[in-house]
């Protein structure tokens, strides 16, 4: 892989500036994002809180290179995502960034292990290294004994664990989770958020997690709030001692 010399890999993992995203809608326009600035430091878990329709998914899609803004810039790991061509974006989405969705998105005919293997096959990882990584990841998410099970044989929480293992397969630098607990009961949801907290530490990844569930925010290093397409810093998740 060629390194671009302009990349500043020592700075924040994410620097988004002035993000605007408008969607045409009927006769008018929906202003989904109206000028968002966001910096995410390396190794942090940042929660993006906001009501349904506030712009969380739009923001994550822009950070992950699934969509382009009408204005503004996204830098991830020192590279500008907003100006990448299609082949650079494919590489970016395979190696640098990984998504976790509310609906898990596992392939139903594949076993847990085979689902985790998919991204490793896409980058043509060496088969021995691939098998070792799959085993390591299934152990990490607590599913070492369920490797051969298909999604329909697993609970929602277990399926989301497989999706987290799959997301981590190629050692992404940035994990983007869009309401990862939205289909889970509150107890399982909290366990999944705890697992994300763990993998941010053990895998050294940076994570941005969109959620409207206030019970999950205590596990974040930082909480930002999105409201009508604008971002504000939310109060710290834990009370700050007076000085
Ligand atoms: P959230 O994830 O916080 O629920 P979204 O980012 O999905 O919010 O949506 C933000 C706003 O943009 C909403 O008003 C939504 O209806 C609108 N929107 C999202 N995607 C589209 C689209 N593809 N076309 C038109 N409007 C959209
Ligand atoms: Mg959404």
Short mmCIF file of C-alpha atoms and ligand atoms in Angstrom, two decimals:
data_model
loop_
_atom_site.label_atom_id
_atom_site.label_comp_id
_atom_site.label_asym_id
_atom_site.label_seq_id
_atom_site.Cartn_x
_atom_site.Cartn_y
_atom_site.Cartn_z
CA UNK A 1 0.00 0.00 0.00
CA UNK A 2 1.23 3.47 -0.79
CA UNK A 3 1.27 5.97 2.03
CA UNK A 4 0.29 9.53 1.30
CA UNK A 5 2.82 11.84 2.86
CA UNK A 6 0.24 14.48 3.65
CA UNK A 7 -1.55 12.17 6.08
CA UNK A 8 -1.26 13.24 9.69
CA UNK A 9 -1.63 9.93 11.50
CA UNK A 10 -0.68 11.34 14.86
CA UNK A 11 -3.65 13.73 15.08
CA UNK A 12 -7.29 13.03 15.95
CA UNK A 13 -8.86 9.97 14.32
CA UNK A 14 -11.78 12.01 12.97
CA UNK A 15 -11.90 15.67 12.04
CA UNK A 16 -15.18 16.68 10.43
CA UNK A 17 -15.67 20.33 9.54
CA UNK A 18 -18.70 22.24 8.34
CA UNK A 19 -20.68 19.18 7.28
CA UNK A 20 -23.87 19.98 5.43
CA UNK A 21 -26.16 17.33 3.97
CA UNK A 22 -29.41 18.21 2.24
CA UNK A 23 -31.81 15.64 0.85
CA UNK A 24 -34.30 16.53 -1.85
CA UNK A 25 -37.76 15.69 -0.56
CA UNK A 26 -40.90 16.18 -2.61
CA UNK A 27 -40.96 19.84 -3.60
CA UNK A 28 -38.58 20.89 -0.85
CA UNK A 29 -35.32 20.02 0.86
CA UNK A 30 -34.59 18.27 4.14
CA UNK A 31 -31.62 19.89 5.88
CA UNK A 32 -30.35 16.75 7.62
CA UNK A 33 -27.02 18.27 8.71
CA UNK A 34 -26.65 22.03 8.91
CA UNK A 35 -22.97 22.59 9.57
CA UNK A 36 -21.40 20.01 11.89
CA UNK A 37 -17.90 20.06 13.34
CA UNK A 38 -16.65 16.98 15.18
CA UNK A 39 -13.22 15.86 16.36
CA UNK A 40 -12.75 12.41 17.79
CA UNK A 41 -9.48 11.61 19.53
CA UNK A 42 -7.81 8.23 18.99
CA UNK A 43 -8.92 5.40 21.26
CA UNK A 44 -12.08 7.16 22.39
CA UNK A 45 -15.65 5.92 22.42
CA UNK A 46 -17.89 8.84 21.52
CA UNK A 47 -21.66 8.52 21.73
CA UNK A 48 -23.85 10.60 19.42
CA UNK A 49 -27.21 11.04 21.04
CA UNK A 50 -30.29 12.45 19.41
CA UNK A 51 -33.91 11.74 18.61
CA UNK A 52 -35.06 9.80 15.61
CA UNK A 53 -34.64 12.02 12.56
CA UNK A 54 -32.02 14.28 14.12
CA UNK A 55 -29.29 13.29 11.64
CA UNK A 56 -27.29 10.54 13.40
CA UNK A 57 -27.31 8.05 10.53
CA UNK A 58 -26.54 10.79 8.02
CA UNK A 59 -23.50 11.81 10.08
CA UNK A 60 -22.17 8.25 10.48
CA UNK A 61 -22.62 7.58 6.75
CA UNK A 62 -20.54 10.65 5.93
CA UNK A 63 -17.80 9.66 8.42
CA UNK A 64 -17.66 6.17 6.91
CA UNK A 65 -17.58 7.25 3.28
CA UNK A 66 -20.98 5.73 2.45
CA UNK A 67 -22.29 9.15 1.41
CA UNK A 68 -20.88 12.54 0.45
CA UNK A 69 -21.77 15.89 2.04
CA UNK A 70 -23.08 18.90 0.11
CA UNK A 71 -20.44 20.95 1.90
CA UNK A 72 -17.70 20.35 4.42
CA UNK A 73 -14.85 17.93 4.87
CA UNK A 74 -14.25 14.61 6.61
CA UNK A 75 -10.72 13.54 7.57
CA UNK A 76 -10.20 10.04 9.00
CA UNK A 77 -6.76 8.98 10.20
CA UNK A 78 -5.30 11.96 8.37
CA UNK A 79 -6.86 11.13 5.00
CA UNK A 80 -9.58 13.21 3.38
CA UNK A 81 -12.56 10.93 2.82
CA UNK A 82 -14.71 13.52 1.08
CA UNK A 83 -12.46 13.70 -1.99
CA UNK A 84 -11.65 9.97 -2.35
CA UNK A 85 -12.47 8.38 -5.68
CA UNK A 86 -14.51 5.14 -5.80
CA UNK A 87 -11.55 2.76 -5.61
CA UNK A 88 -10.00 4.65 -2.68
CA UNK A 89 -13.39 4.52 -0.96
CA UNK A 90 -13.65 0.76 -1.46
CA UNK A 91 -10.25 0.34 0.16
CA UNK A 92 -11.17 2.75 2.96
CA UNK A 93 -14.39 0.84 3.71
CA UNK A 94 -12.57 -2.50 3.73
CA UNK A 95 -9.59 -1.57 5.85
CA UNK A 96 -9.93 1.66 7.80
CA UNK A 97 -13.55 1.84 8.84
CA UNK A 98 -16.14 -0.73 9.89
CA UNK A 99 -19.89 -0.45 10.47
CA UNK A 100 -22.21 -2.08 12.97
CA UNK A 101 -25.93 -1.71 12.30
CA UNK A 102 -29.09 -2.07 14.34
CA UNK A 103 -30.25 -4.98 12.16
CA UNK A 104 -26.96 -6.95 12.53
CA UNK A 105 -26.67 -7.58 8.77
CA UNK A 106 -25.29 -11.12 8.98
CA UNK A 107 -25.51 -13.43 5.99
CA UNK A 108 -28.15 -16.03 6.96
CA UNK A 109 -26.65 -19.03 5.17
CA UNK A 110 -23.22 -18.57 6.75
CA UNK A 111 -22.13 -19.72 10.20
CA UNK A 112 -20.88 -17.26 12.81
CA UNK A 113 -17.27 -18.07 11.89
CA UNK A 114 -17.96 -17.72 8.15
CA UNK A 115 -19.63 -14.35 8.68
CA UNK A 116 -16.56 -13.08 10.55
CA UNK A 117 -14.39 -14.50 7.75
CA UNK A 118 -16.07 -12.50 4.96
CA UNK A 119 -14.08 -9.25 5.37
CA UNK A 120 -10.84 -11.24 5.69
CA UNK A 121 -11.59 -12.96 2.37
CA UNK A 122 -12.30 -9.61 0.72
CA UNK A 123 -8.76 -8.45 1.51
CA UNK A 124 -7.34 -11.91 0.62
CA UNK A 125 -5.88 -12.53 4.05
CA UNK A 126 -3.61 -15.57 4.36
CA UNK A 127 -5.89 -18.55 5.24
CA UNK A 128 -3.94 -19.55 8.37
CA UNK A 129 -3.88 -16.00 9.72
CA UNK A 130 -7.54 -15.71 8.77
CA UNK A 131 -8.61 -18.78 10.76
CA UNK A 132 -6.61 -17.61 13.77
CA UNK A 133 -8.17 -14.15 13.63
CA UNK A 134 -11.70 -15.59 13.39
CA UNK A 135 -11.10 -17.78 16.44
CA UNK A 136 -9.55 -14.91 18.40
CA UNK A 137 -12.50 -12.62 17.61
CA UNK A 138 -15.20 -15.15 18.44
CA UNK A 139 -13.45 -15.70 21.79
CA UNK A 140 -13.24 -11.95 22.33
CA UNK A 141 -17.00 -11.55 21.89
CA UNK A 142 -17.74 -14.61 24.02
CA UNK A 143 -18.93 -16.90 21.23
CA UNK A 144 -16.02 -19.31 20.91
CA UNK A 145 -18.39 -22.25 21.36
CA UNK A 146 -20.95 -21.04 18.78
CA UNK A 147 -18.63 -20.77 15.76
CA UNK A 148 -20.68 -23.23 13.68
CA UNK A 149 -24.08 -21.73 14.42
CA UNK A 150 -26.05 -19.81 11.83
CA UNK A 151 -27.73 -16.49 12.67
CA UNK A 152 -31.22 -18.02 13.06
CA UNK A 153 -29.82 -20.32 15.74
CA UNK A 154 -28.61 -17.37 17.81
CA UNK A 155 -30.30 -14.70 19.94
CA UNK A 156 -30.27 -11.04 18.87
CA UNK A 157 -27.52 -10.27 21.36
CA UNK A 158 -25.42 -13.14 20.03
CA UNK A 159 -25.97 -12.02 16.44
CA UNK A 160 -24.79 -8.53 17.33
CA UNK A 161 -21.69 -10.05 18.96
CA UNK A 162 -20.94 -11.82 15.68
CA UNK A 163 -21.46 -8.53 13.81
CA UNK A 164 -18.99 -6.83 16.18
CA UNK A 165 -16.44 -9.60 15.60
CA UNK A 166 -16.93 -9.24 11.84
CA UNK A 167 -16.50 -5.47 12.05
CA UNK A 168 -13.16 -5.92 13.83
CA UNK A 169 -11.82 -8.58 11.45
CA UNK A 170 -9.48 -6.35 9.44
CA UNK A 171 -8.38 -4.33 12.47
CA UNK A 172 -10.21 -1.15 11.44
CA UNK A 173 -9.14 2.11 12.98
CA UNK A 174 -12.65 3.51 13.22
CA UNK A 175 -15.77 1.65 14.28
CA UNK A 176 -19.10 3.29 13.42
CA UNK A 177 -22.10 1.80 15.21
CA UNK A 178 -25.57 3.01 14.24
CA UNK A 179 -28.02 2.25 17.06
CA UNK A 180 -26.32 -1.10 17.71
CA UNK A 181 -28.69 -1.90 20.58
CA UNK A 182 -31.88 -0.69 18.89
CA UNK A 183 -33.32 -4.19 18.44
CA UNK A 184 -32.23 -5.56 21.81
CA UNK A 185 -33.84 -5.53 25.25
CA UNK A 186 -32.23 -3.10 27.69
CA UNK A 187 -30.19 -5.72 29.56
CA UNK A 188 -28.72 -7.21 26.37
CA UNK A 189 -28.25 -3.71 24.96
CA UNK A 190 -26.17 -2.71 27.93
CA UNK A 191 -24.06 -5.86 27.58
CA UNK A 192 -23.43 -5.04 23.90
CA UNK A 193 -22.42 -1.49 24.77
CA UNK A 194 -20.09 -2.95 27.42
CA UNK A 195 -18.56 -5.18 24.76
CA UNK A 196 -17.98 -2.15 22.52
CA UNK A 197 -16.34 -0.45 25.50
CA UNK A 198 -14.07 -3.51 25.93
CA UNK A 199 -13.07 -3.78 22.27
CA UNK A 200 -12.21 -0.09 22.10
CA UNK A 201 -9.64 -0.82 24.82
CA UNK A 202 -8.38 -4.24 23.77
CA UNK A 203 -8.25 -3.63 20.01
CA UNK A 204 -7.15 0.00 20.28
CA UNK A 205 -9.95 1.08 17.95
CA UNK A 206 -11.80 4.41 17.98
CA UNK A 207 -15.61 4.25 18.02
CA UNK A 208 -18.51 6.55 17.25
CA UNK A 209 -21.82 5.11 18.44
CA UNK A 210 -25.18 6.64 17.56
CA UNK A 211 -27.90 5.91 20.08
CA UNK A 212 -31.06 7.40 21.47
CA UNK A 213 -30.88 5.20 24.55
CA UNK A 214 -29.78 7.31 27.55
CA UNK A 215 -28.91 4.17 29.56
CA UNK A 216 -25.93 3.51 27.29
CA UNK A 217 -24.28 6.89 27.60
CA UNK A 218 -22.42 6.16 30.86
CA UNK A 219 -20.08 3.85 28.96
CA UNK A 220 -18.92 6.57 26.56
CA UNK A 221 -15.81 8.71 27.02
CA UNK A 222 -17.72 11.60 25.60
CA UNK A 223 -21.29 12.33 24.56
CA UNK A 224 -22.29 14.75 21.83
CA UNK A 225 -25.85 15.61 21.01
CA UNK A 226 -27.34 16.18 17.61
CA UNK A 227 -30.50 18.20 17.32
CA UNK A 228 -32.05 19.32 14.04
CA UNK A 229 -28.80 18.73 12.20
CA UNK A 230 -26.60 20.67 14.63
CA UNK A 231 -24.15 19.20 17.13
CA UNK A 232 -23.60 20.27 20.71
CA UNK A 233 -21.36 18.89 23.43
CA UNK A 234 -23.55 17.13 25.99
CA UNK A 235 -22.94 17.19 29.71
CA UNK A 236 -20.24 14.70 30.78
CA UNK A 237 -21.58 11.19 31.27
CA UNK A 238 -20.12 10.99 34.77
CA UNK A 239 -20.37 13.86 37.28
CA UNK A 240 -17.20 15.95 37.31
CA UNK A 241 -15.77 16.63 40.78
CA UNK A 242 -15.73 20.34 41.69
CA UNK A 243 -12.27 21.94 41.73
P1 LIG B 1 -31.48 9.64 12.62
O1 LIG B 1 -30.50 8.59 12.23
O2 LIG B 1 -31.01 10.51 13.75
O3 LIG B 1 -32.83 9.08 12.88
P2 LIG B 1 -31.29 10.47 9.83
O4 LIG B 1 -29.88 10.86 9.60
O5 LIG B 1 -31.70 9.12 9.35
O6 LIG B 1 -31.63 10.64 11.38
O7 LIG B 1 -32.26 11.53 9.15
C1 LIG B 1 -32.12 12.94 9.30
C2 LIG B 1 -33.19 13.64 8.46
O8 LIG B 1 -32.94 13.41 7.09
C3 LIG B 1 -34.59 13.14 8.73
O9 LIG B 1 -35.47 14.23 8.58
C4 LIG B 1 -34.81 12.13 7.61
O10 LIG B 1 -36.18 12.02 7.30
C5 LIG B 1 -34.04 12.74 6.47
N1 LIG B 1 -33.48 11.74 5.54
C6 LIG B 1 -32.60 10.76 5.86
N2 LIG B 1 -32.27 10.05 4.76
C7 LIG B 1 -32.97 10.58 3.74
C8 LIG B 1 -33.06 10.29 2.34
N3 LIG B 1 -32.33 9.32 1.77
N4 LIG B 1 -33.88 11.07 1.59
C9 LIG B 1 -34.60 12.08 2.13
N5 LIG B 1 -34.56 12.40 3.44
C10 LIG B 1 -33.76 11.68 4.23
MG1 LIG B 2 -30.68 6.55 12.27
#
